[in-house]
Tab-separated table of C-alpha atoms in Angstrom:
chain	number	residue	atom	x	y	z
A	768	UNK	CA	204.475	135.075	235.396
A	769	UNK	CA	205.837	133.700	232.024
A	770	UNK	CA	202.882	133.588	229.067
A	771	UNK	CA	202.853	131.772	226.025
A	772	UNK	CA	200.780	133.210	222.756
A	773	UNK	CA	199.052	130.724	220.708
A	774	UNK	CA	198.535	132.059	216.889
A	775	UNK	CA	195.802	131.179	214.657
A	776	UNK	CA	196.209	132.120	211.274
A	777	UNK	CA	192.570	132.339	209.400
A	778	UNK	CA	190.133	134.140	207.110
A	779	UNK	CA	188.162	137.402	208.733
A	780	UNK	CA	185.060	135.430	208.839
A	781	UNK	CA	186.269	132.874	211.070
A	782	UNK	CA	187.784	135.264	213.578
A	783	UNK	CA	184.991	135.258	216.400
A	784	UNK	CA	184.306	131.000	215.720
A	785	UNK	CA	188.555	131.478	216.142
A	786	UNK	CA	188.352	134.103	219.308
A	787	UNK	CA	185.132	131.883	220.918
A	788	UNK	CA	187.756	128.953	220.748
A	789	UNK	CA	190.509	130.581	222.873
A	790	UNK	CA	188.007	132.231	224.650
A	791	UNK	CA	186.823	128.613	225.987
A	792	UNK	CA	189.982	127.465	226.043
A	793	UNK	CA	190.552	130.247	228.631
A	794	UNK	CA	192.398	133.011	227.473
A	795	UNK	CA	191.597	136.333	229.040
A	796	UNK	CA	191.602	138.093	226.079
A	797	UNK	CA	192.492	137.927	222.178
A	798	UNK	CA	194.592	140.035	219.344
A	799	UNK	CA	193.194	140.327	216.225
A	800	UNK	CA	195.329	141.109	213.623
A	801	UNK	CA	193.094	140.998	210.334
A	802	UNK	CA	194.517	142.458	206.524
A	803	UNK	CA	191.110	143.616	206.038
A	804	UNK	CA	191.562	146.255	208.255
A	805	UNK	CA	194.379	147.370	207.135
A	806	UNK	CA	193.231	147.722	202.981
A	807	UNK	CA	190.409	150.045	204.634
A	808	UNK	CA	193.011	152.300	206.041
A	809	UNK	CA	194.366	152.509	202.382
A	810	UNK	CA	191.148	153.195	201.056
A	811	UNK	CA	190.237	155.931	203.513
A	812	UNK	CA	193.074	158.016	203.095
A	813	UNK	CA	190.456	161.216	203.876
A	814	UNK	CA	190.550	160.392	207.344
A	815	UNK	CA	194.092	158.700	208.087
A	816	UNK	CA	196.575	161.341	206.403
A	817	UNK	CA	199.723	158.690	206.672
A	818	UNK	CA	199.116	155.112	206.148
A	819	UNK	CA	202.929	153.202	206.919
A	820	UNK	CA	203.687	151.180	204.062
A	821	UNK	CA	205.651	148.456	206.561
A	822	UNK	CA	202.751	147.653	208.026
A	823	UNK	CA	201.401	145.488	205.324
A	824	UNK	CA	204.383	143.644	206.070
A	825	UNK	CA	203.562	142.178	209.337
A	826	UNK	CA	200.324	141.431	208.391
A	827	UNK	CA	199.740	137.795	206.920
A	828	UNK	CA	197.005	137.295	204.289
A	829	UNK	CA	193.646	136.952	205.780
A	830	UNK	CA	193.907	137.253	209.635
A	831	UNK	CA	195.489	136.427	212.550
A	832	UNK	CA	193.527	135.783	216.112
A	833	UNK	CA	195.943	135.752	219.117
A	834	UNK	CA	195.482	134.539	222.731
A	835	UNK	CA	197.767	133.784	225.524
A	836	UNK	CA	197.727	131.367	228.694
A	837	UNK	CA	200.140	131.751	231.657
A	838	UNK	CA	203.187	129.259	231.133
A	839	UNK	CA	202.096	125.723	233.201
A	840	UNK	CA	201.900	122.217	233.250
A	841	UNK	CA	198.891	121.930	231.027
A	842	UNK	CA	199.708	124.739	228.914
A	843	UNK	CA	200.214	122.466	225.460
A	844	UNK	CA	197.077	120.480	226.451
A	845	UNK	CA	195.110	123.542	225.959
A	846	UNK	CA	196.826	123.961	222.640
A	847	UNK	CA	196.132	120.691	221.594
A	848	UNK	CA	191.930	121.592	222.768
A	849	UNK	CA	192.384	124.484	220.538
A	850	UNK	CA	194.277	123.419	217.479
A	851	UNK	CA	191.528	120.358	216.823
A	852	UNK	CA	188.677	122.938	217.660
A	853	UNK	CA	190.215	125.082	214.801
A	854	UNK	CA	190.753	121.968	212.806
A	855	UNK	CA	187.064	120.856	212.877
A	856	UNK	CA	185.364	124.741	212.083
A	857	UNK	CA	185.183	123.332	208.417
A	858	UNK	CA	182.849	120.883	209.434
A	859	UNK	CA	180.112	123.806	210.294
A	860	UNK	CA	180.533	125.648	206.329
A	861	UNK	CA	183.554	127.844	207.940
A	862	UNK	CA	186.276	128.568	205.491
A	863	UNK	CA	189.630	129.293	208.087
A	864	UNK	CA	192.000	129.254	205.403
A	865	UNK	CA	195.494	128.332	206.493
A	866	UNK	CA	194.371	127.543	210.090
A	867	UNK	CA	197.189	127.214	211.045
A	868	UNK	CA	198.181	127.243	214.783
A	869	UNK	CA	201.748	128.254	216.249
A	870	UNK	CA	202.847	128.509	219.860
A	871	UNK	CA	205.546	131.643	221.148
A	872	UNK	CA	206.937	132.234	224.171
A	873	UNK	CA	206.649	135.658	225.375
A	874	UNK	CA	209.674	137.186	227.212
A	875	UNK	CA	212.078	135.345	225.429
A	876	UNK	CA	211.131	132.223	226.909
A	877	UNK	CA	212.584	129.046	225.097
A	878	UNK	CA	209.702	127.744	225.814
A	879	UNK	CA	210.055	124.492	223.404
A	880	UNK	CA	212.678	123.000	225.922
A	881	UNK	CA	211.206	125.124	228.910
A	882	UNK	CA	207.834	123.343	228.753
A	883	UNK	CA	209.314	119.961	229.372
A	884	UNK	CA	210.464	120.824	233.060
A	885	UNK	CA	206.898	121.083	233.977
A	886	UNK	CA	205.780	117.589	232.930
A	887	UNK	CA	206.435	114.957	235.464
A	888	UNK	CA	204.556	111.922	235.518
A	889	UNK	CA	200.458	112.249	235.989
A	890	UNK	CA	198.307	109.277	237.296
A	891	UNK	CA	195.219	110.282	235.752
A	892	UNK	CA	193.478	107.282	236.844
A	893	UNK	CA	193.584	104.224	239.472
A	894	UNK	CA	196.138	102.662	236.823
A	895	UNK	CA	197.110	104.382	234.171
A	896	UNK	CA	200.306	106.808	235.042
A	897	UNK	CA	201.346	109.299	231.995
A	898	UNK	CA	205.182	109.238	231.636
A	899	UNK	CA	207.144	111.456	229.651
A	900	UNK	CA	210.028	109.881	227.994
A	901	UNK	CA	212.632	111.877	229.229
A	902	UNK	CA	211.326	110.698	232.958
A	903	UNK	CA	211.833	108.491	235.136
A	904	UNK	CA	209.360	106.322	237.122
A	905	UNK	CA	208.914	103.247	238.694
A	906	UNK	CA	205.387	101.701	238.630
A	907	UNK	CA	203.472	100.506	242.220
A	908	UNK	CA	201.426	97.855	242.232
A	909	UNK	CA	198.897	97.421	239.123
A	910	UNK	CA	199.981	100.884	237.480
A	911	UNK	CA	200.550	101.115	234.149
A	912	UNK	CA	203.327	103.136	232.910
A	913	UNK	CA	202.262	104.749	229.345
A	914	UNK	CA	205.489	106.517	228.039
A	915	UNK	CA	205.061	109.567	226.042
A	916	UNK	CA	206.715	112.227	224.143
A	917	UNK	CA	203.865	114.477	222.853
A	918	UNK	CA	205.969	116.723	221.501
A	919	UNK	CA	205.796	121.142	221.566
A	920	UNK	CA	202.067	121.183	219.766
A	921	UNK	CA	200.228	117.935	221.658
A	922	UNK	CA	199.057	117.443	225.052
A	923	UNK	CA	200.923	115.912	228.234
A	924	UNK	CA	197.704	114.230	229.081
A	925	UNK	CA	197.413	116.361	232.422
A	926	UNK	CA	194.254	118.164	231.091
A	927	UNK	CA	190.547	117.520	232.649
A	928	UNK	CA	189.476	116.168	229.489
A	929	UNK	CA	192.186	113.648	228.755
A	930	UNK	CA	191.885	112.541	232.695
A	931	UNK	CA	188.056	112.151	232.042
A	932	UNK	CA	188.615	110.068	229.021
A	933	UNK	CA	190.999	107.576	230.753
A	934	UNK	CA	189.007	107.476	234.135
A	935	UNK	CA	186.233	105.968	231.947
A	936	UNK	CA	188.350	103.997	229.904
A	937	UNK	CA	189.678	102.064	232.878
A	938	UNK	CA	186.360	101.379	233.826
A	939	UNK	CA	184.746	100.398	230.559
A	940	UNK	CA	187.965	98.325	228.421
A	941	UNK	CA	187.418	94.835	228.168
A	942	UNK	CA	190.101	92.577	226.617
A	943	UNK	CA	187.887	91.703	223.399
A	944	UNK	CA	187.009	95.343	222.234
A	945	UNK	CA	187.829	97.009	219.477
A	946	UNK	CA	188.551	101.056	220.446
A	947	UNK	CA	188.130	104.078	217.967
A	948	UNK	CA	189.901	107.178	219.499
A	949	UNK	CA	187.975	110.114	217.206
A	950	UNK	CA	190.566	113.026	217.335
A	951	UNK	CA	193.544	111.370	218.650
A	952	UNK	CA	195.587	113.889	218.864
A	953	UNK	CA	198.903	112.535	220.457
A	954	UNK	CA	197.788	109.076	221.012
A	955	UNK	CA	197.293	109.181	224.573
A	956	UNK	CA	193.829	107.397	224.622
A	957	UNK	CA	194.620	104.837	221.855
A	958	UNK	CA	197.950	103.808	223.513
A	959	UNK	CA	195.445	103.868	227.046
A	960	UNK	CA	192.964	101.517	225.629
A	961	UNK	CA	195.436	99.309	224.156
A	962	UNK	CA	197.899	98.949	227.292
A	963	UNK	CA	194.211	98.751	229.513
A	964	UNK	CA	193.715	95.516	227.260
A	965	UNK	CA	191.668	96.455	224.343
A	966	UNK	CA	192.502	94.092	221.376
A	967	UNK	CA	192.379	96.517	218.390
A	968	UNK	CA	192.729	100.043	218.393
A	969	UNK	CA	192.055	102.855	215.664
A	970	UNK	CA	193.141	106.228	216.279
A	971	UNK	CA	192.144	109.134	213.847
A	972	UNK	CA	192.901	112.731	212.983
A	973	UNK	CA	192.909	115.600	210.524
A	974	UNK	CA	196.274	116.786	211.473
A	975	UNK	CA	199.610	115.171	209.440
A	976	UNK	CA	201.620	115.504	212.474
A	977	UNK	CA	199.621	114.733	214.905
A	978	UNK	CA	198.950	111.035	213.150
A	979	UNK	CA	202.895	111.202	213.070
A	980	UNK	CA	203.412	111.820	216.738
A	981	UNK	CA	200.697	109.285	217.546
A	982	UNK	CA	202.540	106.435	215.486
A	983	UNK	CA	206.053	107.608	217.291
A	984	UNK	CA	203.952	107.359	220.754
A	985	UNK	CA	202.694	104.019	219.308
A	986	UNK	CA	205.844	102.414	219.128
A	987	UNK	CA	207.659	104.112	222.118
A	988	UNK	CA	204.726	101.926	224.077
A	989	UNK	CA	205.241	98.260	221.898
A	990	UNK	CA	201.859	98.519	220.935
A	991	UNK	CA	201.773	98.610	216.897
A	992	UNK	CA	200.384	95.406	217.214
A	993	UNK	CA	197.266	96.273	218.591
A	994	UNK	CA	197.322	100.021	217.602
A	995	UNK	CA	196.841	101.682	213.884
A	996	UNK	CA	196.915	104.820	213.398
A	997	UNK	CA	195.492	107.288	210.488
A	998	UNK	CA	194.923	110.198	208.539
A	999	UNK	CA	190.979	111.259	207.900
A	1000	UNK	CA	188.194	113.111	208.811
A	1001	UNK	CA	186.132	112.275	212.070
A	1002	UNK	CA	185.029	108.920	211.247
A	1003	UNK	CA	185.074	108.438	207.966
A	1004	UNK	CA	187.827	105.789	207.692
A	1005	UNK	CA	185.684	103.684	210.604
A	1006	UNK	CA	184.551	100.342	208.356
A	1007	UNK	CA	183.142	98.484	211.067
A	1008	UNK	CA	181.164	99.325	214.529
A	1009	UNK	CA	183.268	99.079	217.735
A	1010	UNK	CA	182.538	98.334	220.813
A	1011	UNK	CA	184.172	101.762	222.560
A	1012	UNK	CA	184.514	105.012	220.480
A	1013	UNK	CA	186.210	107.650	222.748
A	1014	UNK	CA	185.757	111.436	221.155
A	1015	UNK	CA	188.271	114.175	223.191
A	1016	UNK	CA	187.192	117.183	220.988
A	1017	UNK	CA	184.916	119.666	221.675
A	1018	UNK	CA	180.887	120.111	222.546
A	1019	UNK	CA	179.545	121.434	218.959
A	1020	UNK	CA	181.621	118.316	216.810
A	1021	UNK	CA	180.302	115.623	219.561
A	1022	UNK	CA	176.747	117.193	218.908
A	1023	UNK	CA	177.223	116.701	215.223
A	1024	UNK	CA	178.680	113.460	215.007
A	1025	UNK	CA	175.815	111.791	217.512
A	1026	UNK	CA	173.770	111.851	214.803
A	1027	UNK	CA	175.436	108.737	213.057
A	1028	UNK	CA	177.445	107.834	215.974
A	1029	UNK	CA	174.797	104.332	216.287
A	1030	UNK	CA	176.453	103.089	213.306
A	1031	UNK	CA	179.797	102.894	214.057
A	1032	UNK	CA	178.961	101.295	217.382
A	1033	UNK	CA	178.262	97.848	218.491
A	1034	UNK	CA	174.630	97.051	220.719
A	1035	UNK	CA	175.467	98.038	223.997
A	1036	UNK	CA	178.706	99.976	222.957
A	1037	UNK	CA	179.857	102.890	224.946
A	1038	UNK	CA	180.557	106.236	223.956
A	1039	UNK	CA	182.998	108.581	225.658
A	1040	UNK	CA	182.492	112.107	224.804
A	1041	UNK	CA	184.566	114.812	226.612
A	1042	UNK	CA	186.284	118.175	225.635
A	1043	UNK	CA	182.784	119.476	226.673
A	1044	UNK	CA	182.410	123.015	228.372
A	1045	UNK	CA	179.886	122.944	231.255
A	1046	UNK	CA	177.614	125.547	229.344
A	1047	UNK	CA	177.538	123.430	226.527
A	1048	UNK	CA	176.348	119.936	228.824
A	1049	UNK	CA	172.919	119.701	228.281
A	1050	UNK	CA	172.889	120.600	224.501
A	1051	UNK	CA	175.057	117.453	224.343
A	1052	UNK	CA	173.264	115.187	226.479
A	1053	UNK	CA	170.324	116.415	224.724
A	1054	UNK	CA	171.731	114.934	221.864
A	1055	UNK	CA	173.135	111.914	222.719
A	1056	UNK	CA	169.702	110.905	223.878
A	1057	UNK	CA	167.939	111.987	221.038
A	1058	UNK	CA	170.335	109.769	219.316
A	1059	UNK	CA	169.080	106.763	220.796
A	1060	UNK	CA	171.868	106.148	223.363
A	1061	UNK	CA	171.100	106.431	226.843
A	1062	UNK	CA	173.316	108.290	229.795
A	1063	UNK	CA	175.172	106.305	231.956
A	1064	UNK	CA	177.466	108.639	233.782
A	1065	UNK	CA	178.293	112.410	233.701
A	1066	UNK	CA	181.844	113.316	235.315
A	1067	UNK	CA	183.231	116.457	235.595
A	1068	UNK	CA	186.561	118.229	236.521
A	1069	UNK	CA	187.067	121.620	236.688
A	1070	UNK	CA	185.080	123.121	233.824
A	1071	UNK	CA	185.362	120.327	232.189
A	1072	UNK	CA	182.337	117.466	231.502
A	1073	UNK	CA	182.779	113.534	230.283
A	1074	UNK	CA	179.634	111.946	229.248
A	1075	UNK	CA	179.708	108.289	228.859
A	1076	UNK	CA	176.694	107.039	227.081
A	1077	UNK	CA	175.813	103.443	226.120
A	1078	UNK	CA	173.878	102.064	222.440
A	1079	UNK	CA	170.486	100.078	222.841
A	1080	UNK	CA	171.884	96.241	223.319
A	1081	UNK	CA	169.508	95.700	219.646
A	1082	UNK	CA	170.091	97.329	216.896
C-alpha cells in the first residue's frame, strides 16, 4: 500500500490540539518532530555525550506533527478536514504559528499527478454528480454535472461530510435563498447550492488559496453570477441573515459559532452542520438546541454526522 504524510508545521503547545486533529482525521499514528526537544539535548550534555550538530538542521522552528493515510480516493478530502481544523485552533486562544500544512508522498510516489487517477465522477446525491475536469461524463436524467478541479490541497467532494452537506442541500435549496457556505474550502457546496437553484451564494474561508481555488471552481461552473467568493474569518464578512448557512468544518468550531449563528439566519432558516465526529454528536446537538434552533434531521455516514437544524419562524 502507497501512504501519503500530511505535515503540520506549529508551535509545541499546539502539538496534541495538532496530533488530536489527525488523530480524528484517522491516522494511525503521528511524528512529532518538535525544536524544543532538541535545545534540551544541548542543554543536557551530562547525559547525551554527542549531540550532532546537523540535526538542528532538519528541524524547523517550533514543531512539526506528522501523520499519514493510505493513498485513496478520499485521501485530499481528509486533508482538506484537517488543514481547516488547523486553520480554526486560533479561534480557541491556540497560537500554531506557521500552521502550515503540506502533503508528501511516501515511496517516491508523484503523488500530485498520481492522486488524480483515483477521482472519477461521485454522485453524492439524487442529483448532484461531482466531476473532475479532466473527466468525462454524460449526465442521466435530472443530474447535475458540477465540474471541478480542487486542486493537490482541497477535497474531491467524495468524503462523508461533503456527501452529507449536499444530500441536505438538495433537499432544503429553494430558488429564492440566499446560501452562506462557512469554510468553503474548494467551493464544492457554494457551486452545489448555486447550480441546485439558490439565487445568491457567499462562500468564505481563512485560507488565500483556498478562496482562489473556489473562484477558479466558480467560473469553471458559469456561476459568478450567483456565486461570490471571499477572504475572512468564519462569519464575519456575513452582513445580512440567509436563509441556508451550510458549515463543513469540524464539531468544536460548529459548537462555538451556534452561539450567534440566530443572527445570521433568517426565521425558519436551516442550518447544515457536518464535519462532526460521532463522539462529538451530542455536545453539538446540545448546542444547537440551546441555541434556540430546533433538530430536524441527524444523518450519518461512516463516522461521520450532518445535523440539519432549523431557526424559530419569529425572531
Amino acid at each position: 500500500m502507497k501512504w501519503i504524510e500530511i505535515s503540520v508545521q506549529t508551535t509545541t503547545g499546539a502539538v496534541e490540539a495538532v496530533s488530536n486533529i489527525l488523530y480524528d482525521a484517522g491516522v494511525a499514528g503521528v511524528v512529532i518532530e518538535d525544536a524544543r526537544d532538541l535545545e534540551m539535548l544541548y542543554q543536557n550534555k551530562d547525559v547525551w555525550e554527542l549531540v550532532d550538530d546537523s540535526l538542528a538542521d532538519n528541524y524547523l522552528e517550533g514543531a512539526v506533527v506528522k501523520g499519514y493515510l493510505p493513498e485513496t480516493s478520499n485521501a485530499m478530502d481528509h486533508v482538506n478536514l484537517i488543514r481547516n481544523a488547523v486553520e480554526y485552533l486560533p479561534e480557541y486562544g491556540l497560537d500554531i504559528g506557521i500552521g502550515k500544512v503540506t502533503v508528501s508522498a511516501v515511496d517516491e510516489t508523484d503523488w500530485s499527478n498520481e492522486w488524480k487517477k483515483y477521482f472519477k465522477p461521485v454522485k453524492p446525491g439524487e442529483k448532484i454528480v461531482i466531476k473532475p475536469s479532466w473527466e468525462a461524463y454524460e449526465p442521466q436524467g435530472d443530474e447535475i454535472v458540477l465540474h471541478l478541479d480542487p486542486g493537490m490541497a482541497f477535497g474531491t467532494g467524495t468524503h462523508e461530510t461533503t456527501s452529507l452537506c449536499i444530500e441536505a442541500l438538495e433537499k432544503h435549496i429553494q430558488a429564492d435563498q440566499l446560501v452562506y457556505d462557512i469554510g468553503c474550502g474548494s467551493g464544492i457546496l457554494s457551486v452545489a447550492a448555486a447550480l441546485l437553484g439558490a439565487e445568491q451564494v457567499v462562500g468564505i474561508d481563512l485560507d488565500a488559496l483556498a478562496v482562489q481555488i473556489a473562484k477558479d471552481n466558480v467560473n469553471l461552473n458559469q456561476v459568478e453570477d450567483k456565486v461570490n467568493i471571499y477572504e475572512g474569518n468564519l462569519m464575519d464578512v456575513l452582513e445580512h441573515s440567509g436563509d441556508v448557512v451550510v458549515s463543513n468544518i469540524i464539531a468544536e468550531i460548529i459548537v462555538k459559532m451556534s452561539k450567534d449563528i440566530r443572527q445570521y439566519l433568517k426565521p425558519g432558516g436551516i442550518w447544515i452542520s457536518s464535519g462532526i465526529i460521532k463522539d462529538k454528536q451530542q455536545e453539538v446537538k446540545e448546542a444547537i438546541i440551546d441555541a434556540g434552533l430546533s433538530i430536524l434531521e441527524i444523518r450519518s455516514m461512516g463516522e461521520w454526522i450532518c445535523m440539519i437544524a432549523k431557526a424559530p419562524e419569529r425572531p
